[in-house]
Amino acid sequence: MKDIIQLLPDSVANQIAAGEVVQRPASVVKELMENSIDAGATKVQVIVSDGGRTLIQIIDDGKGMSEIDARLAFERHATSKIKSAEDLFSLSTMGFRGEALASIAAVAQVELLTRRPDDELGTCVAISGSVLEQQEPVMVSAGSNFKVKNLFYNIPARRKFLKSNQTEFNNIVTEFERVALANCNIEFSLSHNGSEVISLPPSSFRQRIVNLFGKKINQQLVEVEVASPLINIKGFVGTPESARKKGVLQYFFVNGRYMRHPYFAKAVNSAFEDIIPQGEQVPFFLCINVEPSRIDVNIHPTKTEIKFEDESDLWKIIAAAVREALGRFNATPSLEFDDDNIPDIPVMDIVSANSAPVSAPRVSYNPGYNPFKTRMPDYRTGGDSWEMMYDGVAGDKPLDLSPFEDLPDEDLQSNVCKEVEETTLLEEYIPMAQYKGQYILVPVKNGLMWVHQRRAHIRVLFEKYKVQIQEKHAASQGLLFPERVDVTLSESVTIENIQEELSALGFDISNLGGGSFAINGVPSGIDGLSPVKLLMDIVHGVMDETGNVKTKIYERMALSMAKDVAVVAGQILSPDEMKVLVDDLFRTSSPTLTPDGAVVLYVMPDKDIEREFSR
């Protein structure tokens, strides 16, 4: 019997490893940016094309590599970060496994140009699918220049499952923001398809947050700072007014590394209990410094999950630090004054300043005064007594009902009602009722149908807006005063990418630059709604969409807008409005469910009703 276990070739092993390290173009951007930071770069440029599918280029001014190091860096488990197992417990660098470059080179065409500052010539290394194609000396600037072309070109199945260019670029922006926030002393820039998206100069942590997420957030930040033997925390949390359900900016950084930690996020949110509406969250940007020996960053391939010692104690410290910051925020007046200019208000001792004793003021009044005994002129009759206004009411004189003489008598009114009833019955009118401002009750052949009015309206509006986007014929209503909205980098990219679809819905939006947009017009028929909230709900809905089919983007936009515009629970509808809504519902493609799968209607069978009353 033949042996069946065999060693895999290095190229295959690298492709398997790449499945963990290189999940999408954003993974490449993250790994290469972290390498630049570890190399001591003060300036990092990120250049991508087609959402990273065709090109990812990272240029830095770090210390560069020698000819031997440039070639050896693409070997598996080759690293300059650690030398022994003990070094894993005192890590201070971003990467340390030595798998990133080998994994990237296994699934893409990679070219590296690098030179150390003291060397006259640099090195060019070209590798495709783990195969060395070229290595030669070149003239190049000091630092490193990585070009990653045609990601997953040799694994068609992986390339096929990449999302749309917009989605992949949004993921790149997310990784770019995380690295840029954690390294405020470094200059970063990001370009996509030949256009610079953002440029970040070195700055303070607060200024870096403002540069990335807009000036509006500057007014919504509360500083957090605490030092303890276990942990040091420094950063910002949002004010209660900044809370929202979608698109919340929440960042933890541990020793300069971005981290996801739902347990610690609950500690932050616990400080806002009973302060913000249920289901909403506040943004936070918290930098945590802890002894490297007390954490393990080697539990996840992308190193975004970290294990801590004494997590319960750290939870309490984080929660207490946020509460203390909120307490200081509430104690601070909303208007800031210069303390040096506040005038001293003297406190006067009233008793000592006046020789006379202090007594309560006296008020004089006439206890016999009766306002009803005062005669006022009667402008209707010319008399001077108010009793004359009621002449003829208690006596035999009949009241003047001439203004109401055109009302029909009771028999005539009954005939009119009967005619209306007969007319509506001839038109097969089905009487409907509204229950608790939330359900519409409709008699049907087999029982009583309950229609959820808000969900029914969402289904009707969804199909209406979807057609408008596809056919681009929605009406727009101009705003008398355009509204300005400040957005984050990823939100700005999304708005630019769906500009045509927003116009099809009826939005008129112009880019003001610097992450700001002006809303000049909105879809007609949304009176009473906030244009800014409506726009941002649509943008966040698109950002959450993971599909690469444009139809899915249309549906997400239509659903977001329908939810904002639809009637709310408790809204009273007239009989005509109920009838129109139910009729429109049954003209839709799926009247029983909302686009996101919620039940719209329920029929209570006659037999169930009769059974209850037969007891």
XYZ file of C-alpha atoms in Angstrom:
615
model
C 0.000 0.000 0.000
C 1.432 3.368 -1.007
C 2.161 6.146 1.466
C -0.382 8.967 1.206
C 1.161 11.772 3.294
C 3.470 14.139 1.445
C 5.084 17.517 1.947
C 3.437 20.361 0.102
C 5.551 22.517 -2.223
C 6.422 25.936 -0.811
C 4.251 27.701 -3.382
C 1.162 25.732 -2.317
C 1.952 26.182 1.387
C 2.293 29.926 0.839
C -1.062 30.070 -0.934
C -2.692 28.257 1.996
C -1.072 30.691 4.443
C -2.242 33.573 2.277
C -5.807 32.456 2.896
C -5.398 33.512 6.523
C -3.261 36.625 6.097
C -4.497 37.995 2.738
C -8.274 37.910 2.757
C -8.833 40.936 0.502
C -6.922 43.980 -0.836
C -7.386 45.778 2.491
C -5.347 43.011 4.177
C -2.392 43.808 1.906
C -2.666 47.522 2.664
C -2.701 46.847 6.407
C 0.342 44.535 6.366
C 2.470 46.802 4.176
C 1.568 49.977 6.093
C 2.524 48.286 9.360
C 5.836 47.197 7.811
C 6.512 50.834 6.888
C 5.820 51.936 10.460
C 8.143 49.260 11.846
C 10.798 50.529 9.413
C 10.699 53.963 11.089
C 8.973 55.807 8.234
C 7.866 59.408 8.735
C 5.873 59.506 5.493
C 3.706 56.739 4.002
C 1.883 56.924 0.659
C -0.877 54.470 -0.241
C -1.851 54.233 -3.921
C -4.557 51.829 -5.144
C -6.437 51.213 -8.385
C -9.789 49.510 -8.927
C -10.344 48.928 -5.230
C -6.935 47.232 -4.964
C -7.630 44.583 -7.582
C -5.069 45.766 -10.119
C -2.627 47.791 -7.995
C -1.664 48.372 -4.382
C 1.420 50.508 -3.908
C 2.962 51.530 -0.576
C 5.834 54.047 -0.585
C 7.706 55.014 2.586
C 10.880 56.798 3.635
C 11.920 54.207 6.209
C 15.296 52.593 6.712
C 15.019 50.329 3.666
C 16.700 46.953 3.142
C 19.940 45.550 1.891
C 20.157 43.317 -1.178
C 20.125 40.131 0.895
C 17.348 41.315 3.221
C 15.189 42.339 0.247
C 15.269 38.793 -1.092
C 15.038 37.045 2.266
C 11.996 39.089 3.326
C 9.786 37.073 0.956
C 10.643 33.749 2.588
C 8.205 32.238 5.065
C 8.951 32.831 8.749
C 11.701 35.285 7.870
C 11.464 38.279 10.217
C 13.602 40.922 11.889
C 11.158 41.384 14.767
C 11.848 38.357 16.972
C 14.700 35.902 17.488
C 13.372 33.572 20.193
C 10.079 32.438 21.728
C 10.653 34.749 24.698
C 10.458 37.744 22.370
C 6.751 36.987 21.798
C 6.065 38.271 25.320
C 7.732 41.650 24.819
C 6.505 42.676 21.374
C 6.604 46.339 20.426
C 6.296 46.019 16.632
C 3.318 45.540 14.337
C 4.379 42.421 12.442
C 6.469 39.567 13.741
C 5.437 36.266 12.139
C 7.262 36.706 8.860
C 4.297 35.457 6.829
C 2.909 38.641 5.275
C 5.276 39.205 2.350
C 5.526 35.498 1.567
C 1.737 35.200 1.538
C 1.277 38.299 -0.624
C 3.911 37.177 -3.120
C 2.176 33.786 -3.381
C -1.075 35.271 -4.733
C 0.050 38.380 -6.639
C 2.756 39.932 -8.795
C 5.014 41.862 -6.414
C 7.807 44.316 -7.133
C 9.992 45.791 -4.378
C 12.276 48.804 -4.789
C 14.297 49.546 -1.676
C 17.480 51.289 -0.527
C 19.083 52.057 2.794
C 20.029 55.732 3.329
C 23.762 54.937 3.441
C 23.791 52.820 0.270
C 24.469 54.276 -3.163
C 22.385 51.710 -5.033
C 19.154 50.056 -4.112
C 17.634 46.699 -5.003
C 14.752 45.663 -7.242
C 13.090 42.312 -6.515
C 10.215 40.965 -8.655
C 8.259 37.863 -7.588
C 5.113 36.325 -9.095
C 3.294 33.445 -7.451
C 6.250 32.776 -5.091
C 8.591 32.517 -8.088
C 11.572 34.906 -8.251
C 11.601 36.599 -11.641
C 14.130 39.380 -11.201
C 16.675 40.802 -8.767
C 19.052 43.585 -9.719
C 20.606 46.810 -8.406
C 18.769 50.049 -9.283
C 18.806 53.740 -8.539
C 15.946 54.419 -6.146
C 15.056 56.753 -3.299
C 15.821 55.715 0.263
C 13.086 53.655 1.854
C 10.815 51.012 0.336
C 8.370 50.974 -2.555
C 6.083 47.923 -2.752
C 3.922 47.344 -5.837
C 1.347 44.550 -5.583
C -0.352 43.929 -8.933
C -3.268 41.698 -9.949
C -4.135 40.251 -6.560
C -5.261 36.582 -6.731
C -4.375 36.418 -10.434
C -3.335 32.782 -10.008
C -6.339 31.806 -7.842
C -9.391 32.661 -9.987
C -11.826 31.330 -7.385
C -10.524 33.792 -4.748
C -10.532 36.682 -7.206
C -14.097 35.837 -8.239
C -15.335 36.265 -4.682
C -13.911 39.748 -4.245
C -16.641 42.346 -3.730
C -17.281 45.396 -5.884
C -14.517 47.971 -6.296
C -16.463 50.361 -4.094
C -16.803 47.811 -1.276
C -13.160 46.777 -1.458
C -12.010 50.396 -1.425
C -14.225 51.088 1.591
C -12.431 48.233 3.356
C -9.086 49.777 2.394
C -10.197 53.131 3.794
C -11.159 51.413 7.055
C -7.695 49.870 7.450
C -6.045 53.141 6.434
C -8.000 55.025 9.113
C -7.038 52.528 11.808
C -3.326 52.707 11.064
C -3.382 56.500 10.642
C -5.188 57.011 13.965
C -2.675 54.877 15.831
C 0.316 56.782 14.388
C -0.445 60.510 14.519
C 3.231 61.479 14.256
C 3.478 60.052 10.723
C 2.333 61.726 7.492
C -0.095 59.611 5.458
C -1.803 59.979 2.098
C -4.264 57.832 0.163
C -4.952 57.917 -3.591
C -7.462 55.933 -5.627
C -7.511 55.650 -9.420
C -5.116 58.566 -9.786
C -6.942 60.977 -7.454
C -5.752 61.844 -3.958
C -8.523 61.033 -1.492
C -6.925 62.367 1.696
C -3.646 63.734 2.992
C -2.863 63.700 6.717
C 0.018 65.779 8.105
C 1.591 64.866 11.464
C -0.676 66.134 14.258
C -2.076 65.548 17.708
C -4.477 62.663 18.321
C -7.499 64.971 18.484
C -6.516 66.775 15.287
C -5.993 63.450 13.497
C -9.550 62.447 14.479
C -10.886 65.746 13.130
C -8.865 65.432 9.894
C -10.286 61.973 9.280
C -13.885 62.351 10.426
C -14.753 66.010 9.968
C -14.805 69.210 11.991
C -18.215 68.487 13.496
C -16.842 65.705 15.670
C -14.484 68.133 17.406
C -17.439 69.528 19.382
C -18.532 66.034 20.400
C -15.353 64.755 22.073
C -14.816 64.400 25.813
C -11.244 63.760 26.922
C -10.508 60.594 28.899
C -7.259 60.098 30.772
C -6.389 57.743 33.619
C -3.192 56.127 34.899
C -3.109 52.998 37.036
C -0.611 50.220 37.822
C -2.469 47.885 35.441
C -3.311 50.160 32.534
C -2.993 53.688 31.171
C -5.875 55.067 29.125
C -5.882 58.225 27.060
C -8.247 59.377 24.359
C -11.771 60.616 23.778
C -15.386 59.495 24.038
C -18.368 61.140 22.378
C -20.946 63.257 24.138
C -24.468 61.829 24.588
C -25.612 64.053 21.691
C -23.266 62.164 19.333
C -25.013 58.806 19.887
C -26.515 57.052 16.889
C -27.511 53.582 15.743
C -25.432 53.259 12.572
C -21.973 54.270 11.483
C -20.647 54.659 15.037
C -16.901 55.308 15.199
C -15.438 53.065 17.899
C -11.695 52.468 18.142
C -9.440 50.758 20.681
C -5.668 50.951 20.296
C -3.398 48.810 22.467
C 0.284 49.771 22.486
C -0.195 51.438 19.095
C -2.107 48.543 17.526
C -5.791 48.611 16.541
C -7.883 46.094 18.473
C -11.455 44.781 18.427
C -12.716 44.033 21.918
C -16.532 43.781 22.378
C -16.102 43.169 26.130
C -14.277 46.466 26.668
C -16.727 48.225 24.313
C -19.509 47.211 26.723
C -17.539 48.887 29.504
C -17.610 52.159 27.586
C -21.298 51.810 26.707
C -22.202 51.009 30.324
C -21.196 54.543 31.292
C -23.953 55.883 29.024
C -26.802 53.796 30.424
C -29.950 55.877 30.978
C -28.248 58.777 29.147
C -28.740 57.806 25.506
C -31.689 56.027 23.793
C -31.659 52.251 23.886
C -30.003 50.708 20.852
C -27.737 53.695 20.191
C -23.997 53.949 20.818
C -21.447 56.731 21.125
C -18.110 57.057 19.311
C -14.876 56.552 21.205
C -11.162 56.695 20.454
C -9.209 55.154 23.328
C -5.477 54.417 23.414
C -4.523 51.769 25.977
C -0.967 51.224 27.136
C -0.197 48.046 29.033
C 2.901 45.959 29.714
C 3.544 43.738 26.642
C 4.006 40.761 28.924
C 0.388 41.107 30.115
C -1.160 40.676 26.648
C -1.121 38.077 23.878
C -1.447 39.435 20.349
C -0.751 36.097 18.709
C -4.268 34.642 18.962
C -5.583 35.820 15.580
C -3.982 35.787 12.092
C -4.691 39.493 11.539
C -3.708 40.401 15.125
C -6.893 42.436 15.650
C -7.919 40.395 18.692
C -5.828 40.558 21.853
C -6.034 38.553 25.047
C -5.481 40.386 28.346
C -4.677 39.283 31.852
C -7.198 40.479 34.454
C -9.803 41.499 31.872
C -12.494 41.989 34.526
C -10.316 44.470 36.429
C -9.527 46.363 33.224
C -13.272 46.470 32.427
C -13.926 48.262 35.700
C -11.096 50.737 35.134
C -12.321 51.604 31.619
C -15.928 52.054 32.773
C -14.857 54.227 35.718
C -12.581 56.355 33.522
C -15.403 57.080 31.056
C -17.863 57.905 33.851
C -15.367 60.271 35.429
C -14.846 62.008 32.077
C -18.599 62.386 31.588
C -18.895 63.821 35.084
C -16.307 66.473 34.288
C -18.082 67.211 31.016
C -21.417 67.778 32.745
C -19.806 69.967 35.413
C -18.217 72.220 32.831
C -20.394 75.150 31.640
C -21.397 75.067 28.008
C -19.833 78.507 27.461
C -16.156 78.834 28.182
C -15.066 82.058 29.869
C -11.634 83.392 30.567
C -11.343 83.139 34.363
C -9.086 86.186 34.489
C -11.848 88.388 33.058
C -14.668 87.306 35.351
C -15.526 90.298 37.571
C -15.662 89.833 41.317
C -19.247 90.126 42.528
C -19.256 91.532 46.077
C -21.469 89.805 48.618
C -23.405 92.416 50.593
C -24.627 91.808 54.108
C -28.058 93.432 53.870
C -28.735 93.530 57.586
C -25.430 95.181 58.477
C -25.488 97.574 55.512
C -28.814 99.071 56.559
C -29.576 100.343 60.032
C -33.343 99.633 59.681
C -34.496 96.044 60.257
C -35.613 94.008 57.262
C -39.369 93.381 57.001
C -41.704 91.809 54.466
C -43.297 94.198 51.949
C -46.932 95.141 52.478
C -49.583 94.844 49.756
C -52.836 96.780 49.973
C -56.089 95.507 48.416
C -59.867 96.028 48.654
C -61.524 92.885 50.023
C -64.984 94.106 48.939
C -64.128 94.496 45.244
C -66.370 92.483 42.864
C -65.460 92.721 39.177
C -68.912 91.421 38.112
C -70.609 94.479 39.613
C -68.716 96.768 37.290
C -70.857 97.932 34.418
C -69.193 97.578 31.048
C -70.614 98.966 27.825
C -72.421 96.456 25.662
C -71.083 97.025 22.180
C -73.714 94.738 20.606
C -76.849 96.423 22.001
C -75.515 99.763 23.116
C -76.631 98.955 26.678
C -74.492 99.102 29.765
C -75.440 95.856 31.554
C -73.931 92.417 30.888
C -77.295 90.808 31.732
C -78.650 92.190 28.453
C -76.415 89.775 26.537
C -78.696 86.930 27.642
C -82.068 88.550 26.930
C -84.386 86.057 25.311
C -82.544 82.965 26.550
C -84.568 82.273 29.676
C -87.775 83.949 28.430
C -90.313 83.065 25.772
C -88.470 84.798 22.957
C -87.044 82.161 20.573
C -83.384 82.186 19.642
C -82.387 83.408 16.209
C -81.369 80.282 14.254
C -81.332 81.874 10.845
C -77.691 80.944 10.124
C -78.646 77.248 10.426
C -81.857 77.236 8.446
C -80.179 75.514 5.483
C -79.508 72.313 7.457
C -81.617 69.300 6.293
C -84.095 67.763 8.672
C -83.600 64.329 10.220
C -85.423 62.456 7.466
C -83.376 64.154 4.779
C -80.108 63.379 6.613
C -81.114 59.729 6.938
C -81.803 59.554 3.209
C -78.388 61.074 2.415
C -76.601 58.558 4.665
C -78.581 55.758 3.085
C -77.631 56.891 -0.407
C -73.936 57.074 0.559
C -74.139 53.622 2.100
C -75.834 52.159 -0.966
C -73.305 53.820 -3.264
C -70.309 52.485 -1.358
C -71.821 49.024 -1.182
C -72.380 49.055 -4.914
C -68.673 49.872 -5.286
C -67.840 46.810 -3.128
C -66.520 49.031 -0.396
C -64.796 47.058 2.383
C -64.965 48.809 5.770
C -61.576 49.071 7.484
C -60.593 50.020 11.009
C -57.369 51.124 12.643
C -56.236 49.499 15.878
C -53.935 51.405 18.273
C -52.574 53.477 15.409
C -50.482 50.529 14.273
C -52.666 47.926 12.552
C -55.324 48.105 9.846
C -58.176 45.589 10.259
C -59.641 44.388 6.974
C -62.519 41.844 6.667
C -61.623 39.174 4.111
C -63.417 36.101 2.796
C -61.973 33.659 5.300
C -61.540 35.861 8.351
C -60.067 39.120 9.608
C -56.798 40.411 8.148
C -54.389 42.442 10.299
C -52.049 44.688 8.304
C -49.017 46.274 9.970
C -49.375 49.794 8.579
C -45.701 50.851 8.854
C -44.352 47.656 7.317
C -46.963 47.828 4.570
C -45.912 51.384 3.786
C -42.231 50.343 3.753
C -43.000 47.642 1.173
C -44.956 50.095 -0.997
C -42.318 52.840 -0.815
C -39.449 50.379 -1.358
C -40.775 49.277 -4.730
C -41.561 52.862 -5.681
C -38.038 54.119 -4.885
C -36.391 51.112 -6.492
C -38.153 51.880 -9.778
C -37.202 55.561 -9.477
C -33.515 54.689 -9.067
C -33.544 52.284 -12.004
C -35.507 54.565 -14.318
C -34.072 57.855 -12.981
C -37.305 59.832 -13.017
C -37.789 60.957 -9.397
C -38.878 64.532 -8.722
C -36.594 66.786 -6.687
C -37.570 69.625 -4.379
C -35.024 72.427 -3.922
C -34.175 73.649 -0.427
C -34.489 77.345 0.316
C -31.402 77.094 2.513
C -28.992 74.280 1.536
C -27.942 72.063 4.421
C -24.305 71.206 5.039
C -23.208 67.763 6.186
C -19.695 66.815 7.353
C -18.789 63.174 6.758
C -15.939 60.771 7.367
C -13.508 59.634 4.685
C -15.336 56.355 4.035
C -18.712 58.118 3.981
C -17.351 60.689 1.525
C -16.111 57.935 -0.779
C -19.504 56.229 -0.639
C -21.382 59.452 -1.480
C -19.120 60.050 -4.462
C -19.661 56.491 -5.701
C -23.476 56.628 -5.463
C -23.876 60.232 -6.652
C -25.798 59.150 -9.762
C -28.172 56.931 -7.766
C -28.787 59.706 -5.227
C -29.697 62.043 -8.078
C -32.113 59.408 -9.374
C -33.832 59.426 -5.977
C -34.200 63.218 -6.093
C -31.147 64.401 -4.120
C -29.164 67.386 -5.374
C -25.769 67.207 -3.633
C -22.567 69.142 -4.274
C -19.106 68.420 -2.901
C -17.684 71.335 -0.913
C -14.336 69.614 -0.326
C -12.695 68.713 2.936
C -15.263 66.029 3.744
C -18.231 68.431 3.495
C -21.248 68.259 1.188
C -24.156 70.625 0.553
C -27.676 69.221 0.170
C -29.363 71.579 -2.292
C -32.418 69.474 -3.091
C -34.245 66.463 -1.687
C -36.829 64.001 -3.001
C -40.298 65.512 -3.101
C -42.822 64.301 -0.570
C -40.538 64.008 2.456
C -41.747 67.092 4.301
C -40.896 67.052 7.980
C -37.882 64.744 7.623
C -34.275 65.763 8.186
C -32.430 65.771 4.827
C -29.120 65.123 6.600
C -30.428 62.115 8.526
C -32.148 60.735 5.439
C -28.957 61.009 3.389
C -26.744 59.470 6.068
C -29.147 56.560 6.612
C -28.894 55.774 2.899
C -25.087 56.091 2.937
C -24.706 53.814 5.960
C -27.077 51.298 4.401
C -24.934 51.175 1.250
C -21.753 50.863 3.322
C -23.231 47.824 5.085
C -24.040 46.152 1.765
C -21.495 43.428 0.965
C -22.796 42.348 -2.435
C -21.080 43.259 -5.668
C -24.262 43.464 -7.769
C -25.506 46.967 -8.444
C -29.101 45.844 -7.985
C -28.322 45.101 -4.333
C -27.027 48.650 -3.898
C -30.255 49.983 -5.415
C -32.313 47.847 -3.064
C -30.322 48.953 -0.015
C -30.778 52.627 -0.931
C -34.498 52.161 -1.587
C -34.980 50.306 1.707
C -33.117 52.906 3.763
C -35.197 55.724 2.310
C -38.455 53.791 2.645
C -37.839 53.197 6.361
C -37.248 56.896 6.941
C -40.290 58.084 4.981
C -42.848 55.429 6.013
C -45.600 56.197 8.523
C -44.677 55.591 12.140
C -46.489 53.599 14.813
C -49.318 55.626 16.303
C -50.000 57.698 13.196
C -53.752 57.987 12.641
C -54.953 57.247 9.095
C -58.239 58.251 7.523
C -60.466 55.574 5.932
C -59.381 56.688 2.476
C -55.688 56.546 3.448
C -56.127 53.027 4.844
C -57.855 51.858 1.668
C -55.167 53.359 -0.595
C -52.375 51.807 1.485
C -53.927 48.338 1.445
C -54.654 48.569 -2.292
C -51.081 49.677 -3.010
C -49.733 46.876 -0.828
C -51.428 44.187 -2.861
C -50.090 45.686 -6.068
C -46.516 45.007 -4.905
C -44.523 41.913 -5.795
C -44.496 40.557 -2.226
C -47.245 42.015 -0.002
C -46.707 39.563 2.856
C -43.123 40.528 3.779
C -40.974 43.667 3.940
C -37.783 43.725 1.831
C -35.780 42.679 4.909
C -38.116 39.799 5.767
C -40.483 41.202 8.421
C -44.114 39.994 8.399
C -46.544 42.576 6.955
C -49.963 40.927 7.411
C -51.713 38.157 9.321
C -55.142 36.620 8.708
C -57.177 35.462 11.707
C -59.408 32.663 10.339
C -63.168 32.743 10.932
C -63.040 29.319 12.570
C -60.627 30.581 15.223
C -62.887 33.540 15.976
C -65.996 31.337 16.107
C -64.231 28.830 18.354
C -63.461 31.534 20.916
C -67.117 32.617 21.053
C -68.484 29.066 21.174
C -67.297 28.493 24.729
